[in-house]
Amino acid sequence: MAAAAGVSVATASRALNDTGRMTDETRERVKQVAAELGFRPNAMARGLLSKRSFTIGLLTNDTYGRFTLPVMAGISEALVDRGVSVFLCAIEDDATLAKVHVDAMLDKQVDGIIASGKRVDRRLPVDLSKAPVPVVYAFTDGPDDSVTFVSDDAQGSREAVEWLAGCGRKRIVHITGPESFASVHVRAEAYRAVVGEQAEIYYGKWTEAWGHEAVARLWDGAAIPPDGIFCGNDQIARGVVDALRERGVTVPGDVSVVGFDNWEIVAAATRPPLTTVDMNLRALGREAGLTVLALAEGERVEPGIRRLPCQLVVRQSCGGSAPT
Amino acid sequence: MAAAAGVSVATASRALNDTGRMTDETRERVKQVAAELGFRPNAMARGLLSKRSFTIGLLTNDTYGRFTLPVMAGISEALVDRGVSVFLCAIEDDATLAKVHVDAMLDKQVDGIIASGKRVDRRLPVDLSKAPVPVVYAFTDGPDDSVTFVSDDAQGSREAVEWLAGCGRKRIVHITGPESFASVHVRAEAYRAVVGEQAEIYYGKWTEAWGHEAVARLWDGAAIPPDGIFCGNDQIARGVVDALRERGVTVPGDVSVVGFDNWEIVAAATRPPLTTVDMNLRALGREAGLTVLALAEGERVEPGIRRLPCQLVVRQSCGGSAPT
DNA sequence: CTGAAAGCGCTAACAA
DNA sequence: TTGTTAGCGCTTTCAG
């Protein structure tokens, strides 16, 4: 580059990297010239030598981006200023496609890979266990000896149910998704732990339609309907709230409802807006990003599952006031 | 690598790349050994020489991913088999952050950049016009001499309104977003072109709440309410449908409704599911991807705005049958 | 304090 | 048909 601008490439390199010893004057001059010329060191050449690409790959099967985008945002946020960029690869449960993507990333010498997904209890259709670079799992299942980040659904659920109780609700039921989901169990058990004996759990689908149906069952049945409902996700919650309104039951007047996910598009559009559990996916991404990077730099990281706390986002579907 | 496996590095290189002349036997043997060793050519070293990184950057300010994700999927789909990976950079209207990301990408020698966004009539907070690599714009505004891909909202809107008319609707109104959006005008004009004199356009927000409010105005007013409604987006449409149901007006019995965007989460959850306009963002991404790549390979591409056709997705909010 | 030279992993001339 | 050599743009000994 600006070796032409007075010094040898070696000096230039040292000046720009703040290494080596030299007159401040020389260093400054080089930087000056570099800036004027808009010089950018070629990361490939640099990487060839340093064995680091300052690049990581994010693999996901969450095509819709519901979970991956916040995670991605967190990763990116944590790593931009360290100069690392991230490859996003959406592999929709297609093993072949996944392999193609992983190979492409590996060829490009990514410093690490973060595997993510749409379901905590499912694996991506690729075996990353013998990848030549560090791998961390975020919001997807990983091998036993891996480092995995997930949200603490139990804690989140507990807070949700306790909030409902704190609003004075006496008969709190749980309307949730399919029993085949691990997160359904975790959330249900946390719910059960709080309400005890009188736990009532209704399993169904992750849809608004199921929310409607569940309300129909509860209110058309002989029993006294509940006054508090903890829903497995925001879509169900929205269905529940809509169904309630349609039968003249007021929320939060007669019944308090809490959702799960804090998916803006549904939580904020519900009337009234949903009080719901946020999984802090962005923070999760941040941790995951920092962790692969640490691993890439040779640090040792204890394998295991790390559960990051969820946070209750209070809106208006429960009455009650702002969070403590 | 497997130079140790019998031949010189040059021969190995030629064998693996199917270049040069040599015995099929040698070539096969090299490939064999390479496969056994799980050898992967170092893309950085290769790129250093070829001046190509097989990497492109996708820049977007659409944090929520509503528009960018499908675009991204299209780009990725078009480019994986050409071996190119894509860096996703979410810059939330923050010029500084944008610059950091762009610089990082440039350092990494991306072969090109695709700028995308959440609004067709706004620019990203970065000047890409003098980037040292080709840039194409997808679903965001670009400089005059750039190549830009957008969806053909006019055509999409026309089809939507014609569909409504085809369902026998006589008085079709248009409930849409803020006048400050260019797409609002494009869609409104297309609507006006079809219905002519009797066009009635209601500007508001992109929300369900506005859909409710608009219905209230139309039905509580003195005039005879419409029998067909073309909405500026799916959220408004959902608000409209919900409001209609609440006042006992049936959809599609009494009124037909069409949305815009085909945002699954809202379009499919509406009761009844929305007939709506899909912008084919994935196809748009595919074109954009192929185009940057062509540019990167030195092909000349005529600058200008390319409008890709939208497609009407028929569900149940209009009655009528499957599309022709 | 600074420059010359070697070398990262690969491909492309040029020889053999 | 195959091997040798040079060099991509940078960092890093090792001399000067």
XYZ file of C-alpha atoms (C1' of nucleotides) in Angstrom:
680
model
C 0.000 0.000 0.000
C 1.282 3.307 1.099
C 4.636 1.650 1.294
C 4.996 4.054 -1.548
C 4.170 6.692 0.999
C 7.552 6.654 2.543
C 8.177 3.426 4.418
C 8.499 -0.301 3.893
C 5.504 -2.588 4.077
C 6.802 -3.964 7.316
C 6.828 -0.583 8.961
C 3.465 0.204 7.533
C 2.054 -2.999 8.942
C 3.496 -2.301 12.347
C 2.262 1.260 12.315
C -1.288 0.319 11.454
C -1.407 -2.471 13.990
C 0.181 -0.515 16.774
C 2.864 -3.115 17.168
C 6.624 -2.856 17.115
C 8.561 0.164 18.190
C 8.915 3.317 16.108
C 8.744 7.081 16.300
C 5.321 8.344 17.027
C 5.891 10.599 14.116
C 6.389 7.716 11.680
C 3.394 5.864 13.031
C 1.209 8.894 12.721
C 2.374 9.682 9.248
C 1.656 6.162 8.050
C -1.795 6.183 9.585
C -2.396 9.515 8.016
C -1.490 8.350 4.544
C -3.428 5.132 4.974
C -6.512 7.096 5.903
C -6.124 9.424 2.948
C -5.770 6.535 0.574
C -8.722 4.769 2.143
C -6.457 1.795 2.610
C -8.097 -1.365 3.922
C -5.954 -4.310 4.914
C -7.009 -7.413 3.068
C -8.599 -9.669 5.624
C -7.933 -12.731 3.526
C -4.226 -12.190 3.380
C -4.205 -11.443 7.046
C -6.296 -14.471 7.830
C -4.092 -16.718 5.788
C -1.348 -15.975 8.223
C -3.231 -15.677 11.470
C -5.493 -18.630 10.899
C -8.423 -16.488 11.909
C -11.086 -15.241 9.556
C -13.050 -13.098 11.986
C -16.088 -14.739 10.625
C -18.574 -17.099 12.197
C -21.475 -19.055 10.825
C -25.009 -19.121 12.134
C -26.916 -22.194 11.097
C -30.643 -22.422 11.599
C -33.690 -24.311 10.505
C -36.006 -21.594 11.680
C -36.993 -20.360 8.260
C -39.490 -17.996 9.626
C -36.917 -16.277 11.746
C -39.161 -16.015 14.744
C -36.419 -17.191 17.073
C -33.321 -16.881 14.976
C -33.538 -13.201 14.187
C -33.309 -11.982 17.749
C -30.532 -14.467 18.371
C -28.747 -13.223 15.268
C -29.167 -9.629 16.376
C -27.569 -10.479 19.698
C -24.661 -12.297 18.125
C -24.047 -9.500 15.718
C -24.297 -6.867 18.404
C -21.759 -8.670 20.529
C -19.314 -9.260 17.736
C -19.286 -6.294 15.377
C -16.829 -4.294 17.339
C -14.525 -7.287 17.566
C -14.586 -7.136 13.782
C -16.359 -10.397 13.207
C -19.085 -10.803 10.639
C -21.625 -13.584 10.548
C -22.761 -15.858 7.786
C -26.423 -16.694 8.075
C -27.435 -20.035 6.660
C -31.052 -21.090 6.621
C -31.329 -24.808 6.120
C -34.873 -25.938 6.264
C -34.474 -29.367 7.839
C -32.747 -30.461 4.682
C -29.681 -32.509 5.534
C -28.123 -32.129 2.113
C -28.555 -28.406 2.074
C -27.201 -28.221 5.583
C -24.077 -30.052 4.578
C -23.544 -27.780 1.605
C -23.802 -24.751 3.828
C -21.563 -26.114 6.516
C -18.944 -27.106 3.975
C -19.065 -23.665 2.421
C -18.555 -22.094 5.808
C -15.753 -24.431 6.692
C -14.021 -23.709 3.391
C -14.235 -20.084 4.271
C -12.453 -20.857 7.500
C -15.111 -19.606 9.873
C -13.732 -19.245 13.360
C -16.747 -21.010 14.796
C -20.309 -22.053 14.258
C -23.457 -21.316 16.190
C -26.257 -23.785 15.649
C -29.702 -22.453 16.264
C -33.212 -23.570 15.571
C -36.878 -23.246 16.169
C -37.198 -25.968 18.724
C -35.111 -26.560 21.794
C -35.633 -30.290 21.780
C -34.672 -31.027 18.208
C -31.311 -31.252 16.536
C -30.317 -29.722 13.268
C -29.970 -32.270 10.493
C -26.167 -32.086 10.590
C -23.511 -33.569 12.758
C -21.330 -30.722 13.909
C -19.639 -32.730 16.616
C -16.518 -33.297 14.602
C -16.298 -29.955 12.929
C -12.765 -28.567 12.924
C -13.969 -25.392 14.628
C -15.760 -24.657 17.888
C -19.529 -25.035 17.863
C -22.056 -23.716 20.319
C -25.748 -24.426 20.379
C -28.343 -21.749 20.946
C -31.998 -22.554 21.222
C -31.522 -25.984 19.732
C -30.460 -29.326 21.087
C -26.776 -30.205 21.099
C -24.651 -33.225 22.015
C -24.019 -33.915 25.690
C -20.551 -32.482 25.869
C -21.415 -29.282 24.042
C -22.097 -25.843 25.328
C -25.717 -24.994 24.838
C -27.697 -21.861 25.556
C -31.428 -21.956 26.166
C -33.902 -19.743 27.896
C -35.007 -20.634 31.394
C -38.594 -21.468 30.547
C -39.257 -22.825 34.020
C -38.313 -19.553 35.651
C -40.253 -17.588 33.063
C -43.336 -19.706 33.533
C -43.096 -19.482 37.274
C -42.987 -15.724 37.142
C -45.929 -15.672 34.789
C -48.082 -17.829 37.014
C -47.013 -16.016 40.134
C -47.924 -12.762 38.460
C -51.354 -14.121 37.748
C -51.692 -15.161 41.384
C -50.400 -11.775 42.426
C -53.260 -10.254 40.461
C -55.589 -12.062 42.819
C -56.489 -14.894 40.483
C -57.623 -18.032 42.259
C -58.324 -20.544 39.574
C -55.508 -20.453 37.055
C -55.446 -22.911 34.159
C -52.765 -23.605 31.576
C -53.570 -23.787 27.872
C -50.596 -24.891 25.872
C -49.163 -26.581 22.774
C -48.603 -30.206 21.796
C -47.328 -32.634 24.386
C -44.576 -33.626 22.011
C -42.654 -30.424 22.736
C -40.170 -30.477 25.567
C -40.823 -26.832 26.265
C -44.476 -27.651 26.766
C -43.515 -29.941 29.617
C -41.073 -27.568 31.184
C -43.616 -24.778 31.174
C -46.407 -27.040 32.359
C -44.365 -28.406 35.234
C -43.362 -24.951 36.349
C -47.021 -24.012 36.259
C -47.969 -27.067 38.234
C -45.319 -26.339 40.815
C -46.932 -23.005 41.531
C -50.627 -23.859 41.529
C -50.217 -27.299 43.036
C -53.142 -29.666 43.359
C -55.558 -27.678 41.298
C -53.429 -27.645 38.159
C -55.434 -27.972 34.971
C -53.513 -28.340 31.779
C -54.982 -28.360 28.304
C -52.724 -29.518 25.502
C -53.445 -28.566 21.917
C -51.752 -26.749 19.091
C -49.685 -23.587 18.927
C -52.491 -21.723 17.198
C -55.059 -19.036 17.789
C -57.690 -21.524 16.761
C -56.749 -23.759 19.661
C -57.059 -20.804 21.999
C -60.615 -20.316 20.814
C -61.448 -23.945 21.151
C -60.029 -24.208 24.634
C -62.087 -21.258 25.783
C -65.180 -22.844 24.319
C -64.512 -26.005 26.245
C -63.852 -24.225 29.499
C -66.778 -21.885 29.334
C -69.335 -24.229 27.844
C -68.521 -26.938 30.337
C -70.417 -27.363 33.559
C -67.609 -26.214 35.825
C -66.985 -22.676 36.964
C -64.626 -21.070 34.435
C -61.123 -19.962 35.447
C -60.189 -16.404 36.277
C -56.568 -16.681 35.188
C -55.046 -18.292 32.101
C -51.408 -18.981 31.459
C -50.919 -19.716 27.769
C -48.109 -21.726 26.197
C -47.456 -19.056 23.592
C -48.719 -15.733 22.368
C -50.772 -17.100 19.540
C -52.803 -19.266 21.853
C -53.137 -16.309 24.188
C -54.427 -14.128 21.442
C -56.980 -16.742 20.463
C -58.034 -16.977 24.085
C -58.408 -13.240 24.517
C -60.369 -12.911 21.282
C -62.649 -15.773 22.196
C -63.237 -14.325 25.626
C -64.147 -10.946 24.232
C -66.539 -12.578 21.818
C -68.426 -14.157 24.658
C -68.536 -10.971 26.644
C -65.958 -11.995 29.191
C -63.661 -9.044 29.847
C -59.896 -9.157 29.960
C -58.428 -8.231 32.347
C -61.657 -7.479 34.165
C -63.034 -10.989 34.563
C -60.028 -12.972 33.529
C -56.276 -12.335 33.402
C -54.254 -13.834 30.581
C -50.496 -14.260 30.157
C -48.766 -15.381 26.998
C -45.292 -16.659 26.189
C -42.758 -15.492 23.577
C -43.416 -11.779 23.441
C -43.825 -11.952 19.719
C -44.546 -8.285 19.115
C -46.758 -8.781 16.119
C -49.222 -10.814 18.118
C -48.630 -9.651 21.658
C -48.941 -5.959 20.882
C -51.851 -6.324 18.488
C -53.998 -8.269 20.899
C -56.788 -6.275 22.550
C -55.803 -5.662 25.232
C -52.055 -6.056 24.564
C -50.631 -9.186 26.118
C -48.616 -9.487 29.242
C -46.195 -12.180 28.225
C -42.871 -13.868 28.849
C -39.891 -12.694 26.823
C -37.153 -15.274 26.335
C -34.427 -12.677 25.974
C -33.237 -14.290 22.801
C -31.057 -11.343 22.009
C -29.112 -11.761 25.209
C -28.903 -15.434 24.460
C -27.380 -14.629 21.088
C -24.931 -12.280 22.698
C -23.740 -14.964 25.097
C -23.507 -17.534 22.365
C -21.492 -15.173 20.194
C -19.079 -14.257 22.938
C -18.702 -17.910 23.765
C -17.799 -19.184 20.293
C -15.352 -16.371 20.038
C -13.749 -17.277 23.334
C -13.557 -20.872 22.216
C -12.042 -19.789 18.925
C -9.399 -17.911 20.826
C -8.491 -21.034 22.659
C -10.173 -20.361 25.961
C -11.616 -23.338 27.733
C -15.325 -23.217 28.311
C -17.097 -25.637 30.580
C -19.559 -27.682 28.518
C -23.152 -27.913 29.645
C -26.529 -26.302 29.340
C -26.792 -22.671 30.309
C -30.251 -21.379 31.048
C -30.681 -17.653 30.618
C -33.475 -15.934 32.513
C -36.719 -14.928 30.870
C -38.458 -11.707 31.651
C -42.107 -10.976 32.165
C -43.251 -8.128 29.942
C -46.240 -6.479 31.530
C -48.860 -5.038 29.222
C -52.566 -4.956 29.894
C -53.997 -8.429 29.765
C -53.664 -9.021 33.487
C -54.544 -5.751 35.011
C -52.057 -5.237 37.788
C -49.414 -2.562 37.593
C -45.931 -2.218 36.195
C -43.427 -4.872 37.224
C -41.613 -4.531 40.513
C -2.124 -31.494 1.714
C -2.131 -34.908 0.238
C 0.890 -33.761 -1.688
C 2.280 -36.304 0.678
C -0.092 -38.699 -1.009
C 2.008 -39.062 -4.070
C 2.079 -35.917 -6.139
C 3.133 -32.291 -6.066
C 0.825 -29.592 -4.798
C 0.402 -28.297 -8.313
C -0.837 -31.615 -9.577
C -3.075 -31.951 -6.597
C -4.546 -28.539 -7.267
C -5.137 -29.354 -10.902
C -6.665 -32.684 -10.054
C -9.103 -31.255 -7.579
C -10.093 -28.400 -9.857
C -10.451 -30.520 -12.968
C -8.018 -28.327 -14.817
C -4.842 -29.178 -16.679
C -4.193 -32.488 -18.351
C -3.238 -35.677 -16.572
C -4.052 -39.354 -16.369
C -7.508 -40.054 -15.216
C -5.876 -42.435 -12.868
C -3.793 -39.731 -11.191
C -6.738 -37.410 -10.968
C -8.877 -40.077 -9.416
C -6.241 -41.104 -6.977
C -5.731 -37.544 -5.802
C -9.426 -36.993 -5.377
C -9.639 -40.240 -3.530
C -6.933 -39.327 -1.072
C -8.344 -35.833 -0.642
C -11.709 -37.285 0.210
C -10.216 -39.712 2.696
C -8.295 -36.961 4.391
C -11.333 -34.718 4.403
C -9.207 -32.126 2.704
C -10.818 -28.724 2.165
C -9.050 -26.132 0.063
C -8.540 -22.968 2.022
C -10.871 -20.418 0.518
C -8.787 -17.553 1.860
C -5.650 -18.642 0.113
C -7.608 -19.270 -3.004
C -9.339 -15.937 -2.762
C -6.099 -14.129 -2.210
C -5.106 -15.194 -5.664
C -8.405 -15.066 -7.503
C -9.580 -11.827 -5.988
C -12.899 -13.460 -5.302
C -14.145 -14.386 -1.874
C -17.372 -16.120 -2.865
C -19.013 -14.093 -0.228
C -21.566 -11.329 -0.424
C -23.030 -9.012 2.135
C -26.687 -8.363 2.807
C -27.321 -5.092 4.534
C -30.714 -4.285 5.979
C -32.449 -1.992 8.390
C -35.430 -4.284 8.656
C -34.721 -5.510 12.148
C -37.887 -7.415 12.350
C -37.041 -9.390 9.259
C -40.496 -9.198 7.833
C -39.158 -8.369 4.386
C -35.519 -9.212 4.640
C -35.864 -12.835 5.594
C -37.649 -13.937 2.465
C -35.228 -11.878 0.411
C -32.348 -13.505 2.233
C -33.795 -16.938 1.637
C -33.988 -16.199 -2.072
C -30.444 -14.917 -2.258
C -29.133 -17.871 -0.372
C -31.105 -20.317 -2.444
C -29.745 -18.830 -5.645
C -26.165 -18.738 -4.500
C -25.391 -21.766 -2.348
C -24.616 -24.029 -5.208
C -22.328 -21.410 -6.695
C -20.486 -21.692 -3.409
C -21.207 -18.237 -2.138
C -22.150 -17.522 1.439
C -23.846 -14.404 2.681
C -23.074 -12.107 5.548
C -26.206 -10.717 7.125
C -25.842 -7.312 8.714
C -28.740 -5.743 10.540
C -28.178 -2.046 10.961
C -31.083 -0.373 12.593
C -31.005 3.005 10.863
C -27.794 3.700 12.674
C -25.301 5.278 10.299
C -22.297 4.551 12.475
C -23.222 0.935 12.897
C -23.855 0.693 9.191
C -20.415 1.986 8.391
C -18.810 -0.444 10.775
C -20.598 -3.324 9.138
C -19.862 -2.199 5.626
C -16.204 -1.718 6.444
C -16.032 -5.150 7.990
C -17.555 -6.651 4.870
C -15.262 -4.727 2.598
C -12.237 -5.842 4.581
C -13.418 -9.358 4.089
C -13.421 -8.734 0.377
C -17.059 -9.457 -0.282
C -17.719 -9.885 -3.967
C -20.732 -7.628 -3.754
C -23.343 -6.084 -1.526
C -27.102 -6.264 -1.570
C -28.830 -3.420 0.205
C -32.263 -4.199 1.486
C -34.728 -2.588 3.821
C -38.194 -2.331 5.171
C -39.329 0.498 2.994
C -39.028 0.887 -0.741
C -38.883 4.648 -0.613
C -36.172 5.085 1.962
C -32.440 4.755 1.697
C -30.178 2.947 4.066
C -28.081 5.291 6.186
C -24.925 4.558 4.184
C -23.558 5.703 0.919
C -22.713 2.618 -1.061
C -22.336 4.443 -4.336
C -18.579 4.465 -4.203
C -18.052 1.073 -2.735
C -15.258 -0.838 -4.462
C -17.621 -3.726 -5.189
C -20.909 -4.042 -7.059
C -24.038 -3.113 -5.154
C -27.632 -3.945 -5.931
C -30.690 -2.684 -4.142
C -33.586 -4.911 -3.216
C -36.705 -3.540 -1.622
C -35.022 -0.299 -0.735
C -34.296 2.892 -2.582
C -31.045 3.213 -4.487
C -29.249 5.905 -6.471
C -30.480 6.641 -9.975
C -27.838 4.712 -11.844
C -28.117 1.618 -9.699
C -29.859 -1.633 -10.322
C -32.831 -1.947 -8.028
C -35.354 -4.705 -7.526
C -38.807 -4.027 -6.169
C -42.127 -5.776 -6.339
C -44.682 -4.580 -8.811
C -47.184 -3.251 -6.315
C -49.280 -1.668 -9.019
C -49.815 -4.959 -10.777
C -50.449 -6.727 -7.489
C -52.987 -4.150 -6.412
C -54.705 -4.238 -9.770
C -55.110 -7.993 -9.547
C -56.441 -7.689 -6.036
C -59.065 -5.137 -6.949
C -60.009 -6.974 -10.106
C -60.419 -10.100 -8.067
C -62.776 -8.270 -5.766
C -64.741 -7.048 -8.773
C -64.684 -10.549 -10.191
C -66.362 -11.705 -6.989
C -69.247 -9.456 -7.933
C -68.395 -6.633 -5.563
C -69.789 -3.285 -6.669
C -68.631 -0.808 -4.096
C -64.991 -1.401 -3.334
C -63.096 0.875 -0.981
C -59.412 1.042 -0.123
C -58.207 1.196 3.460
C -54.495 1.743 3.639
C -51.452 3.063 5.501
C -49.929 6.524 5.921
C -49.788 8.825 2.936
C -46.104 9.314 3.555
C -45.314 5.891 2.096
C -44.632 5.679 -1.612
C -46.088 2.199 -1.725
C -49.333 3.584 -0.343
C -49.597 5.822 -3.379
C -48.678 3.181 -5.869
C -51.254 0.800 -4.460
C -53.876 3.519 -4.163
C -53.390 4.682 -7.734
C -53.625 1.143 -9.057
C -56.835 0.752 -7.082
C -58.158 4.022 -8.433
C -57.324 3.005 -11.976
C -59.563 -0.025 -11.642
C -62.567 1.373 -9.813
C -62.443 4.789 -11.447
C -64.746 7.587 -10.342
C -66.071 5.903 -7.269
C -62.684 5.407 -5.641
C -62.739 5.909 -1.880
C -59.429 5.846 -0.121
C -58.911 5.930 3.620
C -55.411 6.631 4.837
C -54.340 5.655 8.320
C -51.749 3.463 9.978
C -50.392 0.029 9.202
C -52.188 -1.456 12.197
C -55.077 -3.693 13.099
C -56.414 -0.869 15.211
C -56.730 1.322 12.150
C -58.633 -1.454 10.412
C -61.123 -1.450 13.248
C -61.440 2.270 13.225
C -61.966 2.461 9.489
C -64.752 -0.092 9.663
C -66.394 1.881 12.422
C -66.317 4.980 10.284
C -67.687 3.272 7.222
C -70.438 1.381 8.945
C -71.490 4.023 11.434
C -71.652 6.690 8.740
C -74.820 7.518 6.914
C -73.768 6.062 3.577
C -74.343 2.520 2.427
C -71.309 0.476 3.505
C -69.024 -1.111 0.905
C -69.180 -4.739 -0.136
C -65.524 -5.055 -1.032
C -62.428 -3.820 0.789
C -58.901 -3.734 -0.515
C -56.517 -3.226 2.381
C -53.030 -1.753 2.228
C -51.559 -4.569 4.260
C -52.516 -7.732 6.095
C -52.621 -6.179 9.516
C -55.182 -3.631 8.453
C -57.095 -6.403 6.729
C -57.126 -8.471 9.841
C -58.409 -5.537 11.859
C -61.111 -5.007 9.268
C -62.212 -8.628 9.246
C -62.288 -8.793 13.025
C -64.246 -5.562 13.269
C -66.700 -6.768 10.684
C -67.287 -10.020 12.493
C -67.851 -8.170 15.700
C -70.642 -6.205 14.133
C -72.224 -9.228 12.617
C -71.167 -8.499 9.060
C -70.022 -11.739 7.463
C -66.837 -12.200 5.461
C -66.943 -13.243 2.704
C -70.728 -13.425 2.779
C -71.580 -9.737 2.995
C -68.188 -8.266 2.286
C -65.032 -9.475 0.539
C -61.655 -8.414 1.882
C -58.194 -8.581 0.335
C -54.951 -7.858 2.136
C -51.410 -7.166 1.027
C -48.098 -8.809 2.042
C -49.145 -12.387 2.651
C -47.586 -12.323 6.062
C -48.453 -15.850 7.095
C -48.737 -15.144 10.773
C -51.527 -12.689 10.227
C -53.005 -13.766 6.911
C -53.433 -17.389 7.883
C -54.645 -16.707 11.414
C -57.398 -14.357 10.338
C -60.898 -15.815 10.402
C -61.492 -16.469 7.619
C -57.926 -16.677 6.284
C -57.023 -13.737 4.100
C -56.862 -13.619 0.369
C -53.880 -11.380 -0.094
C -51.112 -10.184 -2.387
C -47.732 -11.867 -2.086
C -44.770 -9.759 -3.148
C -42.654 -12.752 -4.110
C -39.805 -11.470 -2.035
C -38.004 -14.730 -2.332
C -37.904 -14.475 -6.098
C -36.794 -10.915 -5.700
C -33.917 -12.082 -3.527
C -33.001 -14.698 -6.047
C -32.793 -12.144 -8.837
C -30.827 -9.734 -6.718
C -28.383 -12.467 -5.761
C -27.868 -13.618 -9.299
C -27.397 -10.036 -10.358
C -24.681 -9.055 -7.870
C -22.906 -12.215 -8.777
C -23.075 -11.407 -12.480
C -21.805 -7.934 -11.742
C -19.013 -9.370 -9.630
C -18.019 -11.547 -12.532
C -17.713 -8.512 -14.703
C -20.909 -8.784 -16.655
C -22.581 -5.571 -17.584
C -26.046 -5.107 -16.197
C -28.334 -2.360 -17.355
C -29.056 -0.045 -14.430
C -32.650 0.765 -13.583
C -35.600 -0.352 -11.550
C -36.852 -3.854 -12.108
C -40.366 -4.571 -10.951
C -41.071 -8.204 -10.221
C -44.646 -9.405 -10.369
C -46.746 -9.972 -7.280
C -49.101 -12.860 -6.927
C -52.586 -13.015 -5.506
C -52.869 -15.748 -2.896
C -56.454 -16.855 -2.682
C -57.720 -17.979 0.694
C -61.211 -17.474 1.982
C -61.840 -13.827 2.679
C -63.359 -13.137 -0.723
C -65.371 -16.144 -1.475
C -64.721 -16.936 -5.099
C -62.796 -20.002 -6.106
C -59.184 -20.948 -6.632
C -57.177 -18.668 -8.913
C -57.398 -19.136 -12.646
C 13.917 2.396 14.861
C 13.336 0.387 10.297
C 14.073 -2.658 6.155
C 14.709 -7.239 3.813
C 13.086 -11.668 3.483
C 10.429 -15.672 4.504
C 6.097 -17.799 4.397
C 0.657 -18.527 5.232
C -2.167 -22.215 1.226
C -3.166 -21.932 -3.059
C -3.049 -21.385 -8.521
C -0.801 -20.346 -12.907
C 3.152 -19.997 -15.906
C 6.817 -22.249 -17.355
C 9.946 -26.146 -17.645
C 11.084 -30.797 -17.813
C 1.735 -35.754 -17.918
C 3.826 -33.736 -13.992
C 7.037 -30.822 -11.106
C 9.254 -26.229 -10.040
C 8.736 -21.548 -9.283
C 6.676 -17.258 -8.427
C 3.496 -14.532 -6.166
C -1.516 -13.056 -4.227
C -1.260 -9.153 0.560
C -0.096 -9.440 4.730
C 2.713 -10.291 9.427
C 6.811 -11.513 11.595
C 11.425 -12.952 12.549
C 15.958 -11.395 11.857
C 19.443 -8.161 10.438
C 21.063 -3.650 9.962
